[in-house]
Amino acid sequence: MAGGMEPLDRPIWFALQDRQRHFAIGDGLARRFQPDVSPFIACADDSREALAAVSDLLGDRDAALFMQRTETPIPPGTVRLDGGRGVQMVSDGLEPVKPPPGVVALTDADAPAMLALAALTEPGPFRRRTHELSQFFGFKDKDGRLLAMAGERLKLPGMSEVSAVCTHPDAHGRGLAEQMTRYVAGVIAARGETPFLHTYADNAAAIRIYERIGFRHRCFVEVTVIGRA
């Protein structure tokens, strides 16, 4: 913990200054993920100095996303493009489970299919190299088509985020999202880490699934999308 902040209150910042700093662009005041990995960006705090360092990290046609417990002030030289509210959930005491039947570890060769599934289902930001953040797992049909996937995204000291949980419309109703979430959360727990996740605040169906698995509501998070002014 730095400066009295809980890492989960500002998860992007704590990921980029620690376990995922090798994906970071920026300095000690503002950092972002390499754009083809993730659009996430963060500041050390909401001070004028930290916010002023943001615009130098943006390209002319770039969009970047803040996600933290409190709403992010708009940095100078940028404009707000979009935003919304999410829910942050944490699980304590999850037990590892065996891989669901048919689930396989995805590789670089699966990257185009992963990107296509994410574009179709919109589980959250997913870029060309997002799959490099962790080991992703997927469920394929008999023809090799990717029907569901999940993996890890933000990695904090002692914690890791379950992310990119999505199911192809052709496979809805088979419980694949719950199975994938439970399995990936169990993989995290088996390492001695605490699983956490984010979902849209109005996604009641997903929240019910996560609660059934053993996740609890920790806080709301504010998402702010910015671009150059």
XYZ file of N, CA and C in Angstrom:
687
model
N 0.848 -1.192 0.000
C 0.000 0.000 0.000
C 0.880 1.238 0.000
N 0.535 2.208 -0.856
C 1.333 3.428 -0.949
C 0.468 4.636 -0.632
N 1.015 5.517 0.221
C 0.304 6.749 0.534
C -1.058 6.522 1.159
N -1.260 5.373 1.820
C -2.513 5.090 2.485
C -3.607 4.611 1.564
N -3.335 4.477 0.257
C -4.356 4.027 -0.685
C -4.461 2.517 -0.688
N -5.670 2.019 -0.766
C -5.885 0.598 -1.000
C -5.615 0.318 -2.477
N -4.810 -0.683 -2.813
C -4.547 -0.971 -4.226
C -5.812 -1.175 -5.043
N -6.833 -1.790 -4.477
C -8.063 -2.035 -5.233
C -8.848 -0.752 -5.511
N -8.563 0.313 -4.778
C -9.227 1.589 -5.061
C -8.696 2.225 -6.349
N -7.449 1.891 -6.707
C -6.807 2.436 -7.899
C -6.022 1.295 -8.561
N -6.743 0.262 -9.024
C -6.068 -0.982 -9.433
C -5.149 -0.840 -10.637
N -5.486 0.024 -11.592
C -4.643 0.171 -12.773
C -3.277 0.724 -12.379
N -3.270 1.734 -11.544
C -2.012 2.333 -11.118
C -1.133 1.312 -10.401
N -1.695 0.569 -9.468
C -0.897 -0.375 -8.700
C -0.413 -1.539 -9.560
N -1.181 -1.909 -10.578
C -0.716 -2.948 -11.498
C 0.475 -2.457 -12.307
N 0.391 -1.220 -12.790
C 1.420 -0.684 -13.682
C 2.713 -0.297 -12.968
N 2.663 -0.121 -11.665
C 3.896 0.217 -10.970
C 4.514 -0.999 -10.299
N 3.879 -2.156 -10.444
C 4.406 -3.331 -9.781
C 4.461 -4.526 -10.737
N 3.517 -5.429 -10.641
C 3.608 -6.701 -11.354
C 3.525 -6.567 -12.873
N 2.901 -5.498 -13.360
C 2.759 -5.335 -14.806
C 3.483 -4.092 -15.318
N 4.529 -3.683 -14.604
C 5.271 -2.493 -15.032
C 5.971 -2.705 -16.372
N 6.206 -3.967 -16.766
C 6.849 -4.216 -18.064
C 5.909 -3.909 -19.225
N 4.614 -3.706 -18.929
C 3.669 -3.283 -19.966
C 3.441 -1.771 -19.939
N 4.116 -1.059 -19.054
C 3.791 0.346 -18.791
C 4.531 1.319 -19.697
N 3.841 2.399 -20.014
C 4.423 3.579 -20.639
C 4.166 4.738 -19.682
N 5.188 5.527 -19.384
C 5.000 6.654 -18.489
C 6.012 6.664 -17.369
N 5.767 7.560 -16.380
C 6.733 7.746 -15.308
C 6.071 7.585 -13.944
N 6.619 8.256 -12.959
C 6.125 8.110 -11.602
C 4.843 8.836 -11.292
N 4.323 9.639 -12.230
C 3.098 10.391 -11.990
C 1.900 9.832 -12.746
N 2.114 9.421 -13.997
C 1.041 8.864 -14.820
C 1.610 7.734 -15.664
N 0.841 6.687 -15.792
C 1.267 5.538 -16.585
C 0.071 4.958 -17.322
N 0.367 4.301 -18.439
C -0.673 3.603 -19.167
C -0.110 2.282 -19.680
N -1.010 1.373 -20.013
C -0.586 0.159 -20.687
C -0.199 0.487 -22.128
N 0.705 -0.289 -22.691
C 0.964 -0.187 -24.121
C -0.380 -0.303 -24.840
N -0.683 0.613 -25.779
C -2.032 0.707 -26.343
C -2.563 -0.575 -26.977
N -1.691 -1.397 -27.569
C -2.201 -2.618 -28.182
C -2.391 -3.744 -27.172
N -2.035 -3.468 -25.903
C -2.297 -4.426 -24.816
C -3.595 -4.072 -24.110
N -3.751 -2.791 -23.761
C -4.953 -2.340 -23.043
C -5.059 -0.825 -23.139
N -6.275 -0.284 -23.150
C -6.444 1.172 -23.165
C -6.405 1.799 -21.778
N -6.137 1.031 -20.732
C -6.173 1.553 -19.372
C -5.028 2.524 -19.097
N -5.344 3.563 -18.323
C -4.385 4.598 -17.934
C -4.671 4.967 -16.485
N -3.670 5.483 -15.775
C -3.878 5.830 -14.369
C -2.850 6.853 -13.925
N -3.183 7.553 -12.831
C -2.277 8.494 -12.192
C -1.963 8.003 -10.779
N -0.845 8.480 -10.253
C -0.478 8.134 -8.887
C -1.519 8.659 -7.900
N -2.088 9.805 -8.214
C -3.155 10.399 -7.417
C -3.883 11.397 -8.304
N -4.790 12.154 -7.737
C -5.556 13.117 -8.529
C -4.996 14.529 -8.415
N -3.720 14.641 -8.087
C -3.108 15.966 -7.971
C -2.968 16.624 -9.340
N -2.814 17.938 -9.341
C -2.668 18.684 -10.590
C -1.439 18.214 -11.359
N -0.350 17.923 -10.638
C 0.888 17.504 -11.286
C 0.720 16.147 -11.973
N 0.062 15.214 -11.302
C -0.126 13.883 -11.882
C -1.051 13.943 -13.089
N -2.136 14.698 -12.988
C -3.075 14.797 -14.098
C -2.438 15.487 -15.307
N -1.532 16.427 -15.047
C -0.882 17.140 -16.144
C 0.024 16.230 -16.962
N 0.436 15.099 -16.390
C 1.332 14.181 -17.098
C 0.586 13.246 -18.044
N -0.751 13.286 -18.017
C -1.549 12.325 -18.787
C -1.511 12.601 -20.281
N -1.677 13.846 -20.692
C -1.855 14.143 -22.117
C -0.647 13.713 -22.948
N 0.537 13.715 -22.350
C 1.743 13.303 -23.089
C 1.720 11.812 -23.419
N 0.842 11.044 -22.782
C 0.771 9.599 -23.013
C -0.258 9.235 -24.074
N -0.967 10.227 -24.613
C -2.044 9.971 -25.565
C -1.622 10.327 -26.988
N -2.004 9.480 -27.942
C -1.832 9.802 -29.344
C -2.949 10.718 -29.816
N -2.813 11.241 -31.025
C -3.788 12.202 -31.542
C -5.189 11.611 -31.662
N -5.294 10.333 -32.024
C -6.606 9.704 -32.186
C -6.813 8.616 -31.142
N -6.193 8.806 -30.011
C -6.174 7.803 -28.958
C -7.326 8.020 -27.982
N -7.763 6.942 -27.369
C -8.717 7.004 -26.267
C -8.184 6.114 -25.159
N -8.241 6.597 -23.939
C -7.736 5.842 -22.802
C -8.772 5.841 -21.692
N -8.725 4.802 -20.859
C -9.744 4.603 -19.833
C -9.141 4.637 -18.436
N -9.668 5.514 -17.601
C -9.414 5.470 -16.165
C -10.468 4.566 -15.529
N -10.079 3.822 -14.499
C -11.041 3.045 -13.713
C -10.549 3.018 -12.273
N -11.285 3.679 -11.394
C -10.913 3.731 -9.994
C -12.151 3.976 -9.146
N -11.959 3.919 -7.840
C -13.121 4.010 -6.940
C -13.800 5.375 -7.008
N -13.009 6.420 -7.163
C -13.571 7.762 -7.249
C -13.495 8.261 -8.685
N -14.351 9.183 -9.029
C -14.349 9.715 -10.387
C -13.060 10.480 -10.656
N -12.498 10.283 -11.831
C -11.235 10.921 -12.193
C -11.476 12.321 -12.746
N -10.810 13.345 -12.202
C -10.903 14.677 -12.815
C -10.345 14.623 -14.237
N -10.905 15.413 -15.123
C -10.442 15.407 -16.507
C -9.072 16.090 -16.575
N -8.047 15.373 -17.037
C -6.702 15.957 -17.092
C -6.645 17.126 -18.076
N -5.798 18.104 -17.821
C -5.652 19.232 -18.764
C -5.171 18.729 -20.120
N -5.693 19.352 -21.172
C -5.322 18.957 -22.524
C -6.093 17.755 -23.043
N -7.088 17.289 -22.291
C -7.899 16.150 -22.717
C -9.377 16.489 -22.597
N -10.215 15.640 -23.191
C -11.665 15.785 -23.073
C -12.267 14.444 -22.686
N -13.399 14.506 -22.021
C -14.125 13.291 -21.652
C -14.909 12.798 -22.857
N -14.681 11.548 -23.236
C -15.375 10.963 -24.377
C -16.553 10.092 -23.963
N -16.428 9.456 -22.820
C -17.470 8.525 -22.367
C -17.178 8.176 -20.914
N -18.022 7.358 -20.349
C -17.804 6.925 -18.973
C -18.976 6.119 -18.463
N -18.862 5.662 -17.263
C -19.924 4.865 -16.670
C -19.501 4.340 -15.317
N -20.335 3.495 -14.777
C -20.090 2.954 -13.435
C -19.986 1.440 -13.502
N -19.039 0.910 -12.751
C -18.875 -0.530 -12.657
C -18.944 -0.984 -11.216
N -18.897 -2.280 -11.028
C -18.898 -2.889 -9.706
C -17.610 -3.681 -9.555
N -16.954 -3.511 -8.450
C -15.766 -4.312 -8.135
C -16.153 -5.365 -7.100
N -15.783 -6.611 -7.388
C -16.142 -7.728 -6.514
C -14.877 -8.511 -6.169
N -14.848 -9.043 -4.951
C -13.692 -9.764 -4.434
C -14.163 -11.084 -3.841
N -13.317 -12.097 -3.935
C -13.655 -13.397 -3.356
C -12.589 -13.817 -2.354
N -13.033 -14.252 -1.197
C -12.127 -14.752 -0.161
C -12.435 -16.225 0.083
N -11.411 -17.051 0.080
C -11.602 -18.447 0.452
C -12.099 -19.360 -0.643
N -11.951 -18.961 -1.907
C -12.346 -19.845 -3.002
C -11.413 -21.050 -3.065
N -11.974 -22.208 -3.380
C -11.184 -23.413 -3.535
C -10.918 -23.670 -5.021
N -9.703 -24.115 -5.366
C -9.431 -24.481 -6.760
C -10.346 -25.601 -7.225
N -10.687 -25.594 -8.504
C -11.537 -26.635 -9.077
C -10.833 -27.240 -10.278
N -11.254 -28.420 -10.655
C -10.693 -29.063 -11.840
C -11.171 -28.330 -13.095
N -10.386 -28.383 -14.165
C -10.827 -27.732 -15.410
C -12.147 -28.325 -15.883
N -13.103 -27.496 -16.239
C -14.364 -28.023 -16.791
C -14.081 -28.845 -18.044
N -14.884 -29.856 -18.305
C -14.672 -30.668 -19.507
C -14.657 -29.804 -20.771
N -13.654 -30.007 -21.599
C -13.560 -29.267 -22.853
C -12.775 -27.987 -22.776
N -12.394 -27.541 -21.580
C -11.649 -26.285 -21.449
C -10.170 -26.528 -21.752
N -9.588 -25.638 -22.552
C -8.183 -25.763 -22.938
C -7.459 -24.450 -22.675
N -6.150 -24.550 -22.504
C -5.313 -23.354 -22.400
C -5.146 -22.757 -23.793
N -5.437 -21.484 -23.933
C -5.332 -20.824 -25.228
C -3.897 -20.361 -25.468
N -3.511 -20.285 -26.724
C -2.151 -19.908 -27.111
C -2.189 -18.701 -28.040
N -1.006 -18.260 -28.463
C -0.921 -17.138 -29.395
C -1.689 -17.425 -30.686
N -1.751 -18.690 -31.067
C -2.471 -19.049 -32.289
C -3.964 -18.774 -32.175
N -4.468 -18.705 -30.940
C -5.896 -18.437 -30.717
C -6.201 -16.946 -30.626
N -5.178 -16.099 -30.683
C -5.384 -14.664 -30.476
C -6.436 -14.056 -31.405
N -6.437 -14.343 -32.721
C -7.484 -13.771 -33.573
C -8.888 -14.190 -33.158
N -9.062 -15.454 -32.760
C -10.380 -15.924 -32.326
C -10.783 -15.261 -31.025
N -9.832 -15.052 -30.128
C -10.120 -14.375 -28.863
C -10.557 -12.936 -29.113
N -9.857 -12.255 -29.998
C -10.196 -10.871 -30.313
C -11.577 -10.792 -30.962
N -11.884 -11.735 -31.830
C -13.187 -11.749 -32.493
C -14.310 -12.011 -31.499
N -14.104 -12.939 -30.569
C -15.134 -13.233 -29.572
C -15.360 -12.040 -28.660
N -14.283 -11.366 -28.278
C -14.421 -10.179 -27.436
C -15.142 -9.054 -28.178
N -14.850 -8.892 -29.469
C -15.531 -7.862 -30.255
C -17.021 -8.154 -30.373
N -17.364 -9.429 -30.449
C -18.763 -9.815 -30.591
C -19.539 -9.651 -29.295
N -18.926 -9.969 -28.167
C -19.648 -10.035 -26.892
C -19.388 -8.853 -25.969
N -18.330 -8.075 -26.224
C -17.999 -6.859 -25.467
C -17.933 -7.088 -23.953
N -17.023 -7.950 -23.490
C -16.874 -8.152 -22.042
C -16.121 -7.015 -21.365
N -15.556 -6.119 -22.156
C -14.710 -5.039 -21.664
C -13.581 -4.829 -22.659
N -12.715 -3.849 -22.418
C -11.651 -3.573 -23.390
C -10.781 -4.799 -23.656
N -10.604 -5.115 -24.917
C -9.769 -6.251 -25.311
C -9.070 -5.858 -26.597
N -7.743 -5.833 -26.559
C -6.949 -5.388 -27.679
C -6.141 -6.547 -28.294
N -5.391 -6.231 -29.318
C -4.665 -7.248 -30.079
C -3.724 -8.077 -29.216
N -3.136 -7.444 -28.197
C -2.175 -8.155 -27.344
C -2.668 -8.364 -25.921
N -3.956 -8.174 -25.684
C -4.488 -8.368 -24.331
C -4.206 -9.774 -23.815
N -4.208 -10.745 -24.716
C -3.992 -12.127 -24.277
C -2.609 -12.338 -23.669
N -1.686 -11.389 -23.869
C -0.351 -11.521 -23.294
C -0.324 -11.212 -21.794
N -1.405 -10.669 -21.257
C -1.445 -10.310 -19.840
C -1.438 -11.532 -18.935
N -1.905 -12.666 -19.434
C -1.998 -13.855 -18.581
C -2.250 -15.074 -19.446
N -2.355 -16.210 -18.785
C -2.834 -17.408 -19.455
C -4.350 -17.327 -19.561
N -4.889 -17.381 -20.766
C -6.328 -17.423 -20.970
C -6.759 -18.869 -21.233
N -7.990 -19.140 -20.873
C -8.559 -20.464 -21.093
C -9.827 -20.320 -21.934
N -10.128 -21.356 -22.704
C -11.289 -21.286 -23.581
C -11.998 -22.619 -23.710
N -13.209 -22.535 -24.199
C -14.014 -23.721 -24.514
C -14.309 -23.687 -26.010
N -13.960 -24.760 -26.694
C -14.165 -24.826 -28.131
C -15.161 -25.926 -28.477
N -15.863 -25.751 -29.598
C -16.752 -26.805 -30.055
C -15.939 -27.853 -30.827
N -16.619 -28.873 -31.327
C -15.927 -29.985 -31.982
C -15.192 -29.561 -33.246
N -15.582 -28.410 -33.799
C -14.917 -27.904 -35.003
C -13.784 -26.930 -34.687
N -13.527 -26.739 -33.388
C -12.451 -25.850 -32.985
C -12.838 -24.399 -32.855
N -14.126 -24.072 -32.957
C -14.568 -22.681 -32.826
C -14.596 -22.291 -31.355
N -14.037 -21.141 -31.038
C -13.998 -20.661 -29.660
C -15.378 -20.161 -29.240
N -15.945 -20.783 -28.213
C -17.292 -20.443 -27.753
C -17.306 -19.662 -26.444
N -16.262 -19.785 -25.651
C -16.207 -19.073 -24.366
C -14.753 -18.942 -23.953
N -14.485 -17.919 -23.154
C -13.123 -17.742 -22.656
C -13.125 -16.919 -21.380
N -12.009 -16.947 -20.696
C -11.767 -16.116 -19.518
C -10.279 -16.147 -19.224
N -9.802 -15.104 -18.562
C -8.396 -15.044 -18.206
C -8.183 -14.060 -17.072
N -6.974 -13.560 -16.949
C -6.634 -12.589 -15.921
C -6.151 -11.302 -16.589
N -6.431 -10.172 -15.955
C -6.060 -8.885 -16.545
C -5.156 -8.111 -15.579
N -5.698 -7.347 -14.666
C -4.889 -6.558 -13.746
C -4.309 -7.453 -12.652
N -3.007 -7.290 -12.427
C -2.328 -8.083 -11.403
C -1.724 -7.139 -10.377
N -2.189 -7.254 -9.138
C -1.711 -6.438 -8.030
C -0.947 -7.327 -7.061
N -0.190 -6.740 -6.146
C 0.496 -7.571 -5.153
C -0.503 -8.452 -4.385
N -0.384 -9.756 -4.551
C -1.248 -10.690 -3.834
C -2.647 -10.824 -4.387
N -2.931 -10.202 -5.548
C -4.278 -10.230 -6.108
C -4.211 -10.317 -7.625
N -5.244 -10.886 -8.241
C -5.324 -10.924 -9.697
C -6.787 -10.860 -10.117
N -7.017 -10.183 -11.247
C -8.371 -9.918 -11.721
C -8.825 -10.952 -12.752
N -9.974 -11.555 -12.515
C -10.630 -12.395 -13.519
C -11.255 -11.464 -14.553
N -11.016 -11.730 -15.830
C -11.475 -10.791 -16.852
C -11.769 -11.496 -18.157
N -12.365 -10.725 -19.085
C -12.698 -11.204 -20.435
C -13.558 -12.451 -20.395
N -14.449 -12.515 -19.415
C -15.383 -13.639 -19.337
C -16.476 -13.403 -20.374
N -16.543 -14.253 -21.374
C -17.542 -14.051 -22.416
C -17.915 -15.375 -23.073
N -19.130 -15.394 -23.608
C -19.678 -16.594 -24.249
C -20.305 -16.209 -25.572
N -20.022 -16.981 -26.600
C -20.626 -16.755 -27.912
C -22.145 -16.933 -27.801
N -22.930 -16.098 -28.497
C -24.394 -16.231 -28.434
C -24.886 -17.643 -28.754
N -24.185 -18.371 -29.593
C -24.609 -19.727 -29.943
C -24.490 -20.700 -28.775
N -23.761 -20.290 -27.716
C -23.539 -21.196 -26.587
C -24.176 -20.704 -25.295
N -25.051 -19.710 -25.392
C -25.730 -19.222 -24.195
C -26.602 -20.319 -23.579
N -26.727 -20.244 -22.247
C -27.598 -21.194 -21.549
C -26.911 -22.477 -21.139
N -25.619 -22.590 -21.383
C -24.892 -23.814 -21.046
C -24.027 -23.645 -19.796
N -24.099 -22.489 -19.178
C -23.346 -22.270 -17.948
C -21.853 -22.093 -18.144
N -21.435 -21.794 -19.366
C -20.003 -21.712 -19.633
C -19.345 -20.528 -18.919
N -20.029 -19.390 -18.846
C -19.450 -18.218 -18.182
C -19.171 -18.517 -16.717
N -20.127 -19.169 -16.061
C -19.922 -19.500 -14.648
C -18.783 -20.502 -14.478
N -18.737 -21.495 -15.336
C -17.669 -22.482 -15.238
C -16.303 -21.853 -15.462
N -16.205 -20.984 -16.466
C -14.926 -20.356 -16.770
C -14.481 -19.430 -15.631
N -15.425 -18.662 -15.093
C -15.096 -17.757 -13.995
C -14.644 -18.534 -12.772
N -15.385 -19.562 -12.438
C -15.042 -20.369 -11.265
C -13.650 -20.998 -11.422
N -13.354 -21.474 -12.631
C -12.075 -22.132 -12.855
C -10.916 -21.136 -12.768
N -11.018 -20.000 -13.468
C -9.936 -19.017 -13.448
C -9.739 -18.452 -12.038
N -10.834 -18.180 -11.327
C -10.711 -17.701 -9.946
C -10.011 -18.743 -9.085
N -10.301 -20.032 -9.352
C -9.641 -21.089 -8.609
C -8.160 -21.180 -8.915
N -7.783 -20.933 -10.164
C -6.369 -20.910 -10.542
C -5.637 -19.814 -9.770
N -6.271 -18.654 -9.657
C -5.692 -17.540 -8.903
C -5.546 -17.917 -7.432
N -6.622 -18.477 -6.859
C -6.610 -18.858 -5.445
C -5.553 -19.914 -5.159
N -5.332 -20.819 -6.109
C -4.340 -21.882 -5.915
C -2.925 -21.316 -5.790
N -2.699 -20.116 -6.330
C -1.394 -19.468 -6.199
C -1.271 -18.711 -4.882
N -2.322 -18.737 -4.079
C -2.319 -17.999 -2.830
C -2.697 -16.549 -2.984
N -3.310 -16.186 -4.120
C -3.721 -14.815 -4.375
C -5.236 -14.665 -4.231
N -5.678 -13.434 -4.085
C -7.098 -13.126 -3.958
C -7.675 -12.764 -5.322
N -8.704 -13.474 -5.786
C -9.336 -13.106 -7.060
C -10.263 -11.903 -6.879
N -10.271 -11.025 -7.859
C -11.247 -9.942 -7.897
C -11.685 -9.772 -9.338
N -12.734 -9.001 -9.550
C -13.224 -8.769 -10.907
C -14.037 -7.495 -10.958
N -14.320 -7.061 -12.174
C -15.183 -5.900 -12.412
C -16.247 -6.275 -13.424
N -17.410 -5.693 -13.267
C -18.452 -5.847 -14.258
C -19.265 -4.561 -14.295
N -20.062 -4.411 -15.326
C -20.907 -3.225 -15.425
C -21.918 -3.226 -14.285
N -22.164 -2.064 -13.694
C -23.043 -1.976 -12.533
C -24.469 -2.396 -12.848
N -24.869 -2.283 -14.132
C -26.240 -2.647 -14.495
C -26.341 -4.072 -15.058
N -25.260 -4.836 -14.973
C -25.276 -6.208 -15.484
C -25.705 -7.155 -14.372
N -26.996 -7.149 -14.073
C -27.518 -7.924 -12.945
C -27.288 -9.421 -13.116
N -27.387 -9.919 -14.343
C -27.215 -11.354 -14.575
C -25.798 -11.793 -14.222
N -24.800 -11.011 -14.653
C -23.414 -11.359 -14.347
C -23.148 -11.270 -12.855
N -23.683 -10.238 -12.213
C -23.474 -10.078 -10.771
C -24.038 -11.264 -10.006
N -25.192 -11.764 -10.417
C -25.776 -12.932 -9.750
C -24.873 -14.150 -9.896
N -24.304 -14.330 -11.079
C -23.386 -15.460 -11.293
C -22.177 -15.340 -10.382
N -21.593 -14.158 -10.331
C -20.391 -13.972 -9.523
C -20.686 -14.155 -8.038
N -21.853 -13.703 -7.593
C -22.228 -13.907 -6.189
C -22.410 -15.395 -5.897
N -22.965 -16.119 -6.832
C -23.173 -17.559 -6.645
C -21.834 -18.289 -6.518
N -20.834 -17.805 -7.243
C -19.512 -18.415 -7.190
C -18.835 -18.132 -5.854
N -19.128 -16.973 -5.269
C -18.511 -16.617 -3.996
C -17.884 -15.237 -3.963
N -18.136 -14.429 -4.987
C -17.643 -13.059 -4.997
C -18.613 -12.158 -4.235
N -18.048 -11.159 -3.571
C -18.868 -10.194 -2.831
C -18.587 -8.788 -3.363
N -19.589 -7.951 -3.248
C -19.465 -6.561 -3.671
C -18.480 -5.837 -2.757
N -17.487 -5.196 -3.345
C -16.558 -4.392 -2.553
C -16.860 -2.911 -2.679
N -17.006 -2.428 -3.919
C -17.279 -1.015 -4.125
C -17.727 -0.792 -5.566
N -18.229 0.381 -5.833
C -18.447 0.809 -7.203
C -17.141 1.424 -7.723
N -16.943 1.360 -9.024
C -15.804 2.021 -9.646
C -16.326 2.925 -10.755
N -15.614 4.012 -10.958
C -16.001 4.980 -11.984
C -15.057 4.846 -13.174
N -15.643 4.696 -14.347
C -14.869 4.581 -15.590
C -14.975 5.899 -16.339
N -13.819 6.449 -16.715
C -13.777 7.697 -17.467
C -12.918 7.506 -18.703
N -13.502 7.734 -19.869
C -12.791 7.593 -21.135
C -12.389 8.984 -21.615
N -11.109 9.167 -21.908
C -10.616 10.470 -22.327
C -9.886 10.385 -23.666
N -9.756 11.508 -24.319
C -8.948 11.641 -25.509
C -8.305 13.010 -25.505
N -7.420 13.252 -26.461
C -6.797 14.576 -26.556
C -7.835 15.646 -26.882
N -7.646 16.806 -26.297
C -8.566 17.913 -26.581
C -8.402 18.339 -28.032
